[in-house]
mmCIF file of C-alpha atoms in Angstrom:
data_model
loop_
_atom_site.group_PDB
_atom_site.id
_atom_site.type_symbol
_atom_site.label_atom_id
_atom_site.label_comp_id
_atom_site.label_asym_id
_atom_site.label_seq_id
_atom_site.Cartn_x
_atom_site.Cartn_y
_atom_site.Cartn_z
ATOM 1 C CA MET A 38 0.101 0.141 0.334
ATOM 2 C CA LYS A 39 3.232 2.460 0.635
ATOM 3 C CA ASN A 40 4.360 1.952 -2.567
ATOM 4 C CA ILE A 41 1.423 2.531 -4.361
ATOM 5 C CA SER A 42 0.533 5.858 -2.888
ATOM 6 C CA THR A 43 4.478 6.237 -2.807
ATOM 7 C CA LYS A 44 3.847 6.078 -6.984
ATOM 8 C CA LEU A 45 0.726 7.805 -6.825
ATOM 9 C CA ILE A 46 2.381 11.133 -4.857
ATOM 10 C CA PRO A 47 3.953 12.716 -9.333
ATOM 11 C CA TRP A 48 -0.071 11.985 -10.977
ATOM 12 C CA GLY A 49 -1.329 13.971 -7.337
ATOM 13 C CA LEU A 50 1.244 16.628 -8.097
ATOM 14 C CA THR A 51 0.830 16.645 -11.425
ATOM 15 C CA LEU A 52 -3.077 17.466 -11.207
ATOM 16 C CA ALA A 53 -2.880 20.242 -8.647
ATOM 17 C CA MET A 54 -0.153 21.748 -11.052
ATOM 18 C CA THR A 55 -2.939 21.361 -14.114
ATOM 19 C CA GLY A 56 -5.290 22.622 -11.699
ATOM 20 C CA SER A 57 -3.885 25.598 -10.887
ATOM 21 C CA LEU A 58 -2.875 26.366 -14.750
ATOM 22 C CA ALA A 59 -6.879 25.852 -15.890
ATOM 23 C CA HIS A 60 -7.998 28.775 -13.252
ATOM 24 C CA ALA A 61 -5.809 30.502 -14.911
ATOM 25 C CA VAL A 62 -6.909 30.021 -18.160
ATOM 26 C CA GLN A 63 -9.548 32.413 -20.268
ATOM 27 C CA ASP A 64 -12.501 31.730 -22.474
ATOM 28 C CA LEU A 65 -11.485 33.201 -25.306
ATOM 29 C CA PRO A 66 -14.697 35.033 -27.378
ATOM 30 C CA GLY A 67 -15.344 32.821 -31.038
ATOM 31 C CA GLY A 68 -12.146 30.027 -29.684
ATOM 32 C CA PRO A 69 -12.180 27.399 -27.004
ATOM 33 C CA ALA A 70 -13.538 27.872 -24.200
ATOM 34 C CA VAL A 71 -12.762 26.815 -20.529
ATOM 35 C CA ASN A 72 -14.306 23.120 -19.408
ATOM 36 C CA GLN A 73 -16.700 23.214 -22.832
ATOM 37 C CA LEU A 74 -18.245 20.138 -23.648
ATOM 38 C CA ASN A 75 -20.695 20.928 -26.327
ATOM 39 C CA LEU A 76 -20.030 22.400 -30.289
ATOM 40 C CA ALA A 77 -19.028 25.585 -30.058
ATOM 41 C CA PRO A 78 -21.702 29.066 -30.180
ATOM 42 C CA PRO A 79 -22.768 28.502 -33.656
ATOM 43 C CA VAL A 80 -22.814 31.955 -36.110
ATOM 44 C CA THR A 81 -23.776 30.050 -39.524
ATOM 45 C CA ARG A 82 -27.120 28.503 -40.319
ATOM 46 C CA ILE A 83 -25.254 25.781 -41.261
ATOM 47 C CA ALA A 84 -23.743 25.607 -37.478
ATOM 48 C CA VAL A 85 -26.909 25.904 -36.056
ATOM 49 C CA GLU A 86 -28.140 23.056 -38.185
ATOM 50 C CA GLN A 87 -25.489 20.828 -37.061
ATOM 51 C CA HIS A 88 -26.468 22.014 -33.068
ATOM 52 C CA PHE A 89 -29.638 20.159 -34.027
ATOM 53 C CA LEU A 90 -28.942 17.296 -35.949
ATOM 54 C CA HIS A 91 -25.689 16.753 -32.918
ATOM 55 C CA TRP A 92 -29.024 16.959 -30.424
ATOM 56 C CA MET A 93 -31.615 15.318 -32.454
ATOM 57 C CA MET A 94 -29.276 12.365 -33.181
ATOM 58 C CA LEU A 95 -27.514 11.866 -29.311
ATOM 59 C CA ILE A 96 -31.293 11.777 -28.155
ATOM 60 C CA ILE A 97 -32.432 9.192 -30.503
ATOM 61 C CA CYS A 98 -30.029 7.424 -29.782
ATOM 62 C CA THR A 99 -29.864 8.091 -25.477
ATOM 63 C CA VAL A 100 -34.251 6.645 -26.176
ATOM 64 C CA ILE A 101 -32.733 3.904 -28.190
ATOM 65 C CA PHE A 102 -30.147 3.031 -25.105
ATOM 66 C CA VAL A 103 -32.060 3.454 -21.773
ATOM 67 C CA GLY A 104 -35.596 1.000 -24.175
ATOM 68 C CA VAL A 105 -33.507 -1.870 -25.468
ATOM 69 C CA PHE A 106 -31.680 -1.824 -21.834
ATOM 70 C CA GLY A 107 -34.635 -1.581 -20.268
ATOM 71 C CA VAL A 108 -36.036 -4.194 -21.802
ATOM 72 C CA MET A 109 -33.477 -6.204 -21.467
ATOM 73 C CA PHE A 110 -32.261 -6.031 -17.748
ATOM 74 C CA TYR A 111 -36.049 -6.320 -16.544
ATOM 75 C CA ALA A 112 -36.038 -9.459 -17.856
ATOM 76 C CA ILE A 113 -33.127 -10.661 -16.791
ATOM 77 C CA TRP A 114 -34.311 -9.066 -13.338
ATOM 78 C CA LYS A 115 -37.289 -10.360 -13.339
ATOM 79 C CA HIS A 116 -37.423 -13.825 -15.346
ATOM 80 C CA ARG A 117 -34.281 -14.865 -13.062
ATOM 81 C CA LYS A 118 -33.639 -18.644 -12.345
ATOM 82 C CA SER A 119 -34.339 -17.762 -8.389
ATOM 83 C CA LYS A 120 -37.868 -16.945 -8.973
ATOM 84 C CA GLY A 121 -38.314 -20.945 -10.265
ATOM 85 C CA ALA A 122 -38.540 -18.247 -14.426
ATOM 86 C CA GLN A 123 -38.849 -21.080 -16.411
ATOM 87 C CA ALA A 124 -37.687 -20.285 -20.515
ATOM 88 C CA ALA A 125 -39.969 -19.710 -22.625
ATOM 89 C CA ASN A 126 -40.217 -22.525 -25.792
ATOM 90 C CA PHE A 127 -41.306 -20.367 -29.175
ATOM 91 C CA HIS A 128 -40.094 -19.740 -32.516
ATOM 92 C CA GLU A 129 -40.476 -18.011 -35.052
ATOM 93 C CA SER A 130 -42.530 -14.963 -34.527
ATOM 94 C CA VAL A 131 -43.756 -12.598 -38.014
ATOM 95 C CA THR A 132 -44.656 -10.351 -35.990
ATOM 96 C CA VAL A 133 -41.594 -9.942 -34.616
ATOM 97 C CA GLU A 134 -40.051 -9.973 -37.537
ATOM 98 C CA ILE A 135 -41.904 -7.245 -38.911
ATOM 99 C CA ALA A 136 -41.058 -5.018 -36.468
ATOM 100 C CA TRP A 137 -37.906 -4.653 -35.282
ATOM 101 C CA THR A 138 -37.402 -3.606 -39.563
ATOM 102 C CA VAL A 139 -39.750 -1.527 -40.048
ATOM 103 C CA VAL A 140 -39.249 0.732 -36.823
ATOM 104 C CA PRO A 141 -35.245 0.451 -37.068
ATOM 105 C CA PHE A 142 -35.813 1.937 -41.058
ATOM 106 C CA ILE A 143 -38.173 4.464 -39.765
ATOM 107 C CA ILE A 144 -35.588 5.787 -37.038
ATOM 108 C CA VAL A 145 -32.783 6.065 -40.127
ATOM 109 C CA VAL A 146 -35.213 7.579 -42.504
ATOM 110 C CA LEU A 147 -36.168 10.067 -39.483
ATOM 111 C CA MET A 148 -32.181 10.778 -39.081
ATOM 112 C CA ALA A 149 -31.084 10.753 -42.258
ATOM 113 C CA LEU A 150 -33.515 13.140 -43.964
ATOM 114 C CA PRO A 151 -32.464 15.867 -42.104
ATOM 115 C CA ALA A 152 -29.175 14.942 -42.497
ATOM 116 C CA THR A 153 -29.640 15.359 -45.945
ATOM 117 C CA LYS A 154 -30.454 18.177 -46.121
ATOM 118 C CA VAL A 155 -27.824 19.475 -43.962
ATOM 119 C CA LEU A 156 -25.102 17.819 -46.383
ATOM 120 C CA VAL A 157 -26.444 19.414 -49.271
ATOM 121 C CA ALA A 158 -26.880 22.806 -47.588
ATOM 122 C CA GLN A 159 -23.190 22.291 -46.650
ATOM 123 C CA LYS A 160 -22.433 22.147 -50.960
ATOM 124 C CA ASP A 161 -24.501 24.502 -52.310
ATOM 125 C CA THR A 162 -21.364 27.519 -52.786
ATOM 126 C CA THR A 163 -23.399 28.970 -55.479
ATOM 127 C CA ASN A 164 -24.271 32.859 -55.645
ATOM 128 C CA ALA A 165 -21.218 33.345 -53.414
ATOM 129 C CA ASP A 166 -21.563 37.017 -52.440
ATOM 130 C CA LEU A 167 -17.181 36.359 -52.488
ATOM 131 C CA THR A 168 -14.260 34.497 -53.289
ATOM 132 C CA ILE A 169 -11.014 33.464 -51.039
ATOM 133 C CA LYS A 170 -9.084 31.240 -51.604
ATOM 134 C CA VAL A 171 -7.361 28.927 -48.771
ATOM 135 C CA THR A 172 -3.405 27.375 -49.665
ATOM 136 C CA GLY A 173 -2.048 25.338 -46.714
ATOM 137 C CA TYR A 174 1.469 25.836 -46.064
ATOM 138 C CA GLN A 175 3.935 24.179 -43.819
ATOM 139 C CA TRP A 176 2.930 25.909 -41.450
ATOM 140 C CA LYS A 177 1.587 28.867 -42.620
ATOM 141 C CA TRP A 178 -2.473 29.946 -44.206
ATOM 142 C CA GLY A 179 -2.017 31.859 -48.139
ATOM 143 C CA TYR A 180 -5.114 34.060 -48.294
ATOM 144 C CA ASP A 181 -5.650 35.017 -51.811
ATOM 145 C CA TYR A 182 -9.770 36.992 -53.067
ATOM 146 C CA LEU A 183 -10.135 36.231 -56.133
ATOM 147 C CA ASN A 184 -13.947 37.220 -56.417
ATOM 148 C CA GLY A 185 -16.371 39.977 -54.505
ATOM 149 C CA GLU A 186 -15.524 43.672 -52.540
ATOM 150 C CA GLY A 187 -11.204 42.312 -52.208
ATOM 151 C CA GLU A 188 -10.642 40.533 -55.532
ATOM 152 C CA GLY A 189 -7.114 40.981 -55.456
ATOM 153 C CA LEU A 190 -6.215 40.782 -52.206
ATOM 154 C CA SER A 191 -3.429 38.273 -51.351
ATOM 155 C CA TYR A 192 -1.411 37.843 -48.369
ATOM 156 C CA VAL A 193 0.338 34.876 -45.840
ATOM 157 C CA SER A 194 -1.272 34.679 -42.369
ATOM 158 C CA THR A 195 1.117 33.142 -39.598
ATOM 159 C CA LEU A 196 1.288 32.479 -36.149
ATOM 160 C CA ASP A 197 2.577 35.047 -34.101
ATOM 161 C CA SER A 198 6.332 35.193 -33.121
ATOM 162 C CA SER A 199 5.747 36.160 -29.900
ATOM 163 C CA HIS A 200 3.485 32.808 -29.033
ATOM 164 C CA ARG A 201 5.514 31.180 -30.499
ATOM 165 C CA VAL A 202 9.362 31.884 -28.396
ATOM 166 C CA LEU A 203 6.593 31.934 -25.796
ATOM 167 C CA SER A 204 5.859 28.220 -26.253
ATOM 168 C CA ASP A 205 9.542 27.381 -26.608
ATOM 169 C CA SER A 206 10.757 29.103 -23.742
ATOM 170 C CA GLY A 207 8.268 26.345 -21.874
ATOM 171 C CA ASN A 208 6.767 29.004 -18.950
ATOM 172 C CA VAL A 209 3.353 29.146 -20.659
ATOM 173 C CA ALA A 210 2.416 30.501 -17.157
ATOM 174 C CA ASN A 211 1.683 34.108 -18.201
ATOM 175 C CA ALA A 212 0.176 32.945 -21.883
ATOM 176 C CA PRO A 213 -2.569 35.467 -23.400
ATOM 177 C CA VAL A 214 -6.231 34.068 -24.135
ATOM 178 C CA ASP A 215 -5.754 33.613 -27.215
ATOM 179 C CA TYR A 216 -2.072 32.266 -27.250
ATOM 180 C CA LEU A 217 -1.059 29.997 -30.049
ATOM 181 C CA LEU A 218 -4.446 31.694 -31.528
ATOM 182 C CA LYS A 219 -3.342 35.182 -32.896
ATOM 183 C CA VAL A 220 -1.928 35.489 -36.322
ATOM 184 C CA ASP A 221 -0.131 38.786 -38.225
ATOM 185 C CA ASN A 222 -2.815 38.931 -40.541
ATOM 186 C CA PRO A 223 -6.549 36.815 -39.803
ATOM 187 C CA LEU A 224 -8.996 35.954 -42.590
ATOM 188 C CA VAL A 225 -10.816 38.877 -43.071
ATOM 189 C CA VAL A 226 -14.647 38.626 -44.522
ATOM 190 C CA PRO A 227 -17.484 40.666 -44.094
ATOM 191 C CA MET A 228 -21.076 39.632 -42.652
ATOM 192 C CA ASN A 229 -24.281 38.097 -43.695
ATOM 193 C CA LYS A 230 -22.565 38.041 -46.984
ATOM 194 C CA LYS A 231 -22.092 34.185 -49.015
ATOM 195 C CA VAL A 232 -18.310 33.327 -48.858
ATOM 196 C CA ARG A 233 -17.037 30.616 -50.753
ATOM 197 C CA VAL A 234 -14.054 28.983 -49.736
ATOM 198 C CA ILE A 235 -12.089 27.349 -51.837
ATOM 199 C CA THR A 236 -9.067 25.016 -50.016
ATOM 200 C CA THR A 237 -5.963 23.848 -51.369
ATOM 201 C CA ALA A 238 -2.292 23.209 -50.277
ATOM 202 C CA ASN A 239 1.267 23.608 -51.444
ATOM 203 C CA ASP A 240 2.467 20.212 -49.690
ATOM 204 C CA VAL A 241 1.164 17.934 -47.091
ATOM 205 C CA ILE A 242 -3.039 18.052 -46.332
ATOM 206 C CA HIS A 243 -3.994 20.383 -44.440
ATOM 207 C CA SER A 244 -7.757 20.833 -43.239
ATOM 208 C CA PHE A 245 -9.918 24.468 -42.981
ATOM 209 C CA MET A 246 -11.384 24.291 -39.889
ATOM 210 C CA VAL A 247 -13.548 26.467 -38.033
ATOM 211 C CA PRO A 248 -16.025 25.207 -35.497
ATOM 212 C CA ALA A 249 -18.368 28.682 -34.822
ATOM 213 C CA PHE A 250 -18.921 28.799 -38.677
ATOM 214 C CA GLY A 251 -19.954 24.768 -38.822
ATOM 215 C CA ILE A 252 -16.667 24.485 -41.457
ATOM 216 C CA LYS A 253 -14.268 21.823 -41.978
ATOM 217 C CA GLN A 254 -12.932 21.582 -45.148
ATOM 218 C CA ASP A 255 -9.232 19.310 -46.390
ATOM 219 C CA ALA A 256 -7.032 21.262 -48.399
ATOM 220 C CA ILE A 257 -4.646 18.456 -50.066
ATOM 221 C CA PRO A 258 -2.146 19.298 -52.785
ATOM 222 C CA GLY A 259 -2.880 18.999 -56.472
ATOM 223 C CA PHE A 260 -7.030 19.007 -55.769
ATOM 224 C CA VAL A 261 -8.765 21.979 -55.458
ATOM 225 C CA ARG A 262 -12.395 21.870 -52.597
ATOM 226 C CA ASP A 263 -14.498 24.080 -51.621
ATOM 227 C CA THR A 264 -16.932 25.148 -48.705
ATOM 228 C CA TRP A 265 -18.770 28.039 -47.450
ATOM 229 C CA PHE A 266 -19.762 30.141 -44.661
ATOM 230 C CA LYS A 267 -22.381 32.808 -44.059
ATOM 231 C CA ALA A 268 -21.121 34.630 -40.927
ATOM 232 C CA GLU A 269 -24.488 36.119 -38.881
ATOM 233 C CA LYS A 270 -22.239 38.003 -36.486
ATOM 234 C CA ALA A 271 -19.724 39.745 -37.111
ATOM 235 C CA GLY A 272 -16.186 39.807 -34.368
ATOM 236 C CA ASP A 273 -13.155 37.455 -33.988
ATOM 237 C CA TYR A 274 -13.641 33.146 -34.639
ATOM 238 C CA TYR A 275 -10.698 31.297 -34.504
ATOM 239 C CA GLY A 276 -9.524 27.366 -35.786
ATOM 240 C CA GLN A 277 -6.581 24.858 -36.243
ATOM 241 C CA CYS A 278 -5.787 23.055 -39.371
ATOM 242 C CA ALA A 279 -7.241 19.391 -38.445
ATOM 243 C CA GLU A 280 -4.769 17.331 -39.868
ATOM 244 C CA LEU A 281 -1.255 16.430 -39.028
ATOM 245 C CA CYS A 282 0.128 18.123 -41.018
ATOM 246 C CA GLY A 283 4.470 18.226 -40.261
ATOM 247 C CA LYS A 284 6.321 18.916 -36.597
ATOM 248 C CA GLU A 285 4.737 22.489 -36.456
ATOM 249 C CA HIS A 286 1.252 21.216 -37.189
ATOM 250 C CA ALA A 287 0.547 22.888 -33.747
ATOM 251 C CA TYR A 288 1.549 26.337 -34.811
ATOM 252 C CA MET A 289 -0.882 26.561 -37.617
ATOM 253 C CA PRO A 290 -3.505 28.816 -36.149
ATOM 254 C CA ILE A 291 -6.420 30.343 -38.008
ATOM 255 C CA HIS A 292 -8.471 33.594 -37.349
ATOM 256 C CA VAL A 293 -11.221 34.870 -38.684
ATOM 257 C CA LYS A 294 -12.625 38.667 -38.548
ATOM 258 C CA VAL A 295 -15.997 38.998 -39.351
ATOM 259 C CA LEU A 296 -17.161 42.515 -39.796
ATOM 260 C CA SER A 297 -19.826 45.328 -40.540
ATOM 261 C CA ALA A 298 -20.229 45.883 -44.265
ATOM 262 C CA ALA A 299 -18.920 49.090 -43.387
ATOM 263 C CA ASP A 300 -15.979 48.115 -42.018
ATOM 264 C CA TYR A 301 -15.011 45.697 -44.362
ATOM 265 C CA THR A 302 -15.476 47.916 -47.306
ATOM 266 C CA ALA A 303 -12.811 50.371 -45.487
ATOM 267 C CA TRP A 304 -10.294 47.472 -44.718
ATOM 268 C CA VAL A 305 -10.583 47.083 -48.201
ATOM 269 C CA ASP A 306 -9.690 50.616 -49.148
ATOM 270 C CA GLY A 307 -7.412 50.149 -46.978
ATOM 271 C CA GLU A 308 -5.420 47.243 -47.978
ATOM 272 C CA LYS A 309 -5.283 47.912 -51.779
ATOM 273 C CA LYS A 310 -3.932 51.123 -50.382
ATOM 274 C CA LYS A 311 -1.302 49.596 -48.816
ATOM 275 C CA ALA A 312 -0.579 46.593 -51.715
ATOM 276 C CA ALA A 313 -0.485 49.899 -53.470
ATOM 277 C CA ALA A 314 2.612 51.495 -51.898
ATOM 278 C CA LYS A 315 4.145 48.313 -50.993
ATOM 279 C CA GLN A 316 4.458 47.030 -55.255
ATOM 280 C CA ASP A 317 7.911 47.736 -56.251
ATOM 281 C CA ASP A 318 10.126 48.271 -58.902
ATOM 282 C CA PRO A 319 11.934 44.736 -59.285
ATOM 283 C CA ASN A 320 14.275 46.681 -61.355
ATOM 284 C CA LYS A 321 15.465 48.691 -58.368
ATOM 285 C CA VAL A 322 18.544 49.067 -57.569
ATOM 286 C CA TRP A 323 19.199 48.772 -53.774
ATOM 287 C CA SER A 324 21.626 49.578 -51.407
ATOM 288 C CA LEU A 325 23.082 46.577 -48.557
ATOM 289 C CA GLN A 326 21.688 48.818 -45.793
ATOM 290 C CA ASP A 327 18.250 49.256 -47.210
ATOM 291 C CA LEU A 328 17.947 45.366 -48.288
ATOM 292 C CA VAL A 329 19.046 44.433 -44.848
ATOM 293 C CA ALA A 330 16.562 46.752 -42.726
ATOM 294 C CA ARG A 331 13.814 45.606 -44.554
ATOM 295 C CA GLY A 332 15.141 41.995 -44.333
ATOM 296 C CA GLU A 333 14.963 41.900 -40.812
ATOM 297 C CA LYS A 334 11.159 43.061 -41.043
ATOM 298 C CA VAL A 335 10.797 39.944 -43.317
ATOM 299 C CA TYR A 336 12.718 38.064 -41.521
ATOM 300 C CA ALA A 337 10.783 38.076 -38.474
ATOM 301 C CA ALA A 338 7.328 37.453 -40.102
ATOM 302 C CA ASN A 339 8.958 34.686 -41.439
ATOM 303 C CA CYS A 340 11.291 32.822 -40.999
ATOM 304 C CA ALA A 341 12.119 33.389 -36.657
ATOM 305 C CA ALA A 342 9.529 30.976 -35.706
ATOM 306 C CA CYS A 343 11.739 27.997 -36.645
ATOM 307 C CA HIS A 344 14.702 29.965 -36.545
ATOM 308 C CA GLN A 345 14.485 31.777 -33.927
ATOM 309 C CA ALA A 346 15.324 35.322 -34.085
ATOM 310 C CA ASN A 347 19.255 34.407 -33.105
ATOM 311 C CA GLY A 348 19.282 32.375 -36.282
ATOM 312 C CA LYS A 349 20.925 29.453 -34.550
ATOM 313 C CA GLY A 350 18.102 27.379 -35.312
ATOM 314 C CA ALA A 351 16.186 24.859 -32.783
ATOM 315 C CA GLY A 352 16.278 20.670 -33.075
ATOM 316 C CA PRO A 353 16.063 19.316 -37.082
ATOM 317 C CA ILE A 354 15.454 23.131 -37.824
ATOM 318 C CA LYS A 355 19.308 23.942 -39.955
ATOM 319 C CA PRO A 356 21.020 27.384 -37.343
ATOM 320 C CA LEU A 357 21.446 30.652 -40.365
ATOM 321 C CA ASP A 358 24.323 31.967 -38.551
ATOM 322 C CA GLY A 359 27.248 30.112 -39.583
ATOM 323 C CA SER A 360 25.713 28.298 -42.449
ATOM 324 C CA ALA A 361 27.533 27.041 -45.420
ATOM 325 C CA VAL A 362 24.475 27.442 -46.878
ATOM 326 C CA VAL A 363 23.773 31.071 -46.263
ATOM 327 C CA GLN A 364 27.875 32.211 -46.552
ATOM 328 C CA GLY A 365 27.911 30.841 -50.131
ATOM 329 C CA ALA A 366 27.590 31.450 -53.545
ATOM 330 C CA PRO A 367 23.786 33.430 -53.747
ATOM 331 C CA ALA A 368 22.533 30.856 -55.964
ATOM 332 C CA GLU A 369 22.371 28.532 -53.828
ATOM 333 C CA MET A 370 20.034 29.716 -50.754
ATOM 334 C CA MET A 371 17.955 31.566 -53.446
ATOM 335 C CA HIS A 372 16.894 27.532 -55.197
ATOM 336 C CA ALA A 373 16.244 26.765 -51.216
ATOM 337 C CA VAL A 374 13.995 29.752 -50.413
ATOM 338 C CA LEU A 375 12.030 29.589 -53.846
ATOM 339 C CA GLU A 376 12.748 25.539 -53.726
ATOM 340 C CA GLY A 377 12.100 24.526 -50.982
ATOM 341 C CA ARG A 378 14.593 21.460 -49.137
ATOM 342 C CA ALA A 379 13.846 18.475 -47.134
ATOM 343 C CA ASN A 380 10.695 17.102 -48.642
ATOM 344 C CA GLY A 381 8.964 20.696 -47.211
ATOM 345 C CA ALA A 382 10.030 20.772 -43.505
ATOM 346 C CA MET A 383 12.125 23.924 -45.176
ATOM 347 C CA PRO A 384 9.013 25.308 -47.393
ATOM 348 C CA SER A 385 9.372 27.319 -50.535
ATOM 349 C CA TRP A 386 8.796 31.030 -49.492
ATOM 350 C CA LYS A 387 7.773 32.052 -53.351
ATOM 351 C CA GLN A 388 4.800 33.351 -52.857
ATOM 352 C CA LEU A 389 7.187 36.730 -51.303
ATOM 353 C CA SER A 390 7.587 39.509 -53.586
ATOM 354 C CA ASP A 391 10.946 39.346 -55.295
ATOM 355 C CA THR A 392 11.765 42.323 -52.998
ATOM 356 C CA ASP A 393 11.464 40.388 -49.969
ATOM 357 C CA LEU A 394 13.391 37.376 -50.704
ATOM 358 C CA ALA A 395 15.897 39.561 -51.980
ATOM 359 C CA ALA A 396 16.159 41.223 -48.865
ATOM 360 C CA VAL A 397 15.635 38.571 -46.483
ATOM 361 C CA VAL A 398 18.412 36.306 -48.402
ATOM 362 C CA THR A 399 20.966 39.895 -47.941
ATOM 363 C CA PHE A 400 19.802 39.854 -43.916
ATOM 364 C CA ALA A 401 20.558 36.363 -43.386
ATOM 365 C CA LYS A 402 24.265 37.001 -45.736
ATOM 366 C CA ASN A 403 24.608 40.388 -43.250
ATOM 367 C CA HIS A 404 23.225 39.946 -39.942
ATOM 368 C CA TRP A 405 24.818 37.595 -36.690
ATOM 369 C CA SER A 406 28.025 36.490 -37.798
ATOM 370 C CA ASN A 407 27.624 36.231 -41.757
ATOM 371 C CA LYS A 408 29.099 38.923 -42.527
ATOM 372 C CA THR A 409 29.372 38.060 -45.930
ATOM 373 C CA GLY A 410 28.777 42.056 -48.431
ATOM 374 C CA GLN A 411 27.163 39.522 -50.460
ATOM 375 C CA VAL A 412 24.330 41.610 -51.737
ATOM 376 C CA VAL A 413 21.208 39.962 -53.937
ATOM 377 C CA GLN A 414 19.245 42.344 -56.273
ATOM 378 C CA PRO A 415 14.682 41.552 -56.740
ATOM 379 C CA ALA A 416 15.751 41.950 -60.459
ATOM 380 C CA GLN A 417 18.031 38.269 -59.494
ATOM 381 C CA PHE A 418 14.890 36.785 -57.969
ATOM 382 C CA VAL A 419 12.187 37.455 -61.553
ATOM 383 C CA ALA A 420 15.142 35.626 -63.712
ATOM 384 C CA ALA A 421 15.388 33.219 -61.074
ATOM 385 C CA ARG A 422 12.265 32.796 -60.815
ATOM 386 C CA GLY A 423 12.503 31.660 -65.020
ATOM 387 C CA GLY A 424 14.929 29.157 -64.559
ATOM 388 C CA LYS A 425 18.317 31.320 -64.674
ATOM 389 C CA PHE A 426 19.994 32.018 -61.772
ATOM 390 C CA PRO A 427 23.284 33.546 -60.575
ATOM 391 C CA GLU A 428 26.692 31.862 -61.888
ATOM 392 C CA GLY A 429 28.338 30.161 -59.225
ATOM 393 C CA GLY A 430 26.226 27.329 -56.640
ATOM 394 C CA GLY A 431 23.734 25.195 -57.562
ATOM 395 C CA ALA A 432 21.014 24.255 -56.018
ATOM 396 C CA ALA A 433 20.943 24.192 -52.089
ATOM 397 C CA ALA A 434 21.865 20.661 -50.088
ATOM 398 C CA SER A 435 19.703 19.874 -47.259
ATOM 399 C CA GLN A 436 20.983 21.404 -44.784
#
């Protein structure tokens, strides 16, 4: 007994610590809640119908369970051998045969009719007010506004770098309420508008899931699939990639910001102005200092989550500080950022602009201990996308 008690002490301490941490956590509106047992509060009509189906099926199954086992246990108790009960001697009963065939059939039909109606509605992506292509990357989301208000906007959404640093530290006692769900660029959509979401992936299978909207659609490389939602309430709503997609799977959140029609129009106007201001002449020749300054921001937003701010990497993530690829010929690192390496462990960053790619490569080559003095210009990436890389250095090795 003493040995058992000793073995249980660590488990007791663990549970106590878990309990104390749980009390520090708060509900996240539009996201997970503390001690949440039911589905997420719905903000779309489809999600409301899913809630109805959930409870309807649960009630029907519960009634069947109670009825079947109630009769079974009553029969066992009422006709037990200790009371001298004798087993009846009978064979086929047409009435019983018909009853246990027809009754389940009717129950299944009653369950299937509303379920089929909801499933058909879920796949009806016609007459959408807004169409957005969602692309899964290891490990971030790309959003492209294809049709409707906001057409032409495009950006990448990644986990906020401060949350990744917090996770790597192992000390989450003071984690914010949106821990591991905060992103740099949320998906912004208008309220009461039908939004069609086209999903695909760049590397492996991902899954776009937002519980409050009642949507979950796989994003598969080489395939295009779609779903839709119409949010009836403004606010922030959260989800995550729901398909195990690699070691950074836990760091691939989804944040959807639903705005009123007027606020959405204002947001679109602002984003288009920002996009116009960011458009760079790919033929412009930049100075080393200007490229490094811009590259530092690009690195912090896209690369620091894996390679860390100090460029030392972590675990299987190779360091950039002192790397032979970084310090080698420009073509080697250009191949790496455009094509990715190690079967997607190092993803392709070709979705970034030529100027941003030139800036981040130049930054890495001239930061930390990498004082190479090498400068990569945007025009070189324009040529590289067409297959013409600078001379010296081939495709980067997987290091």
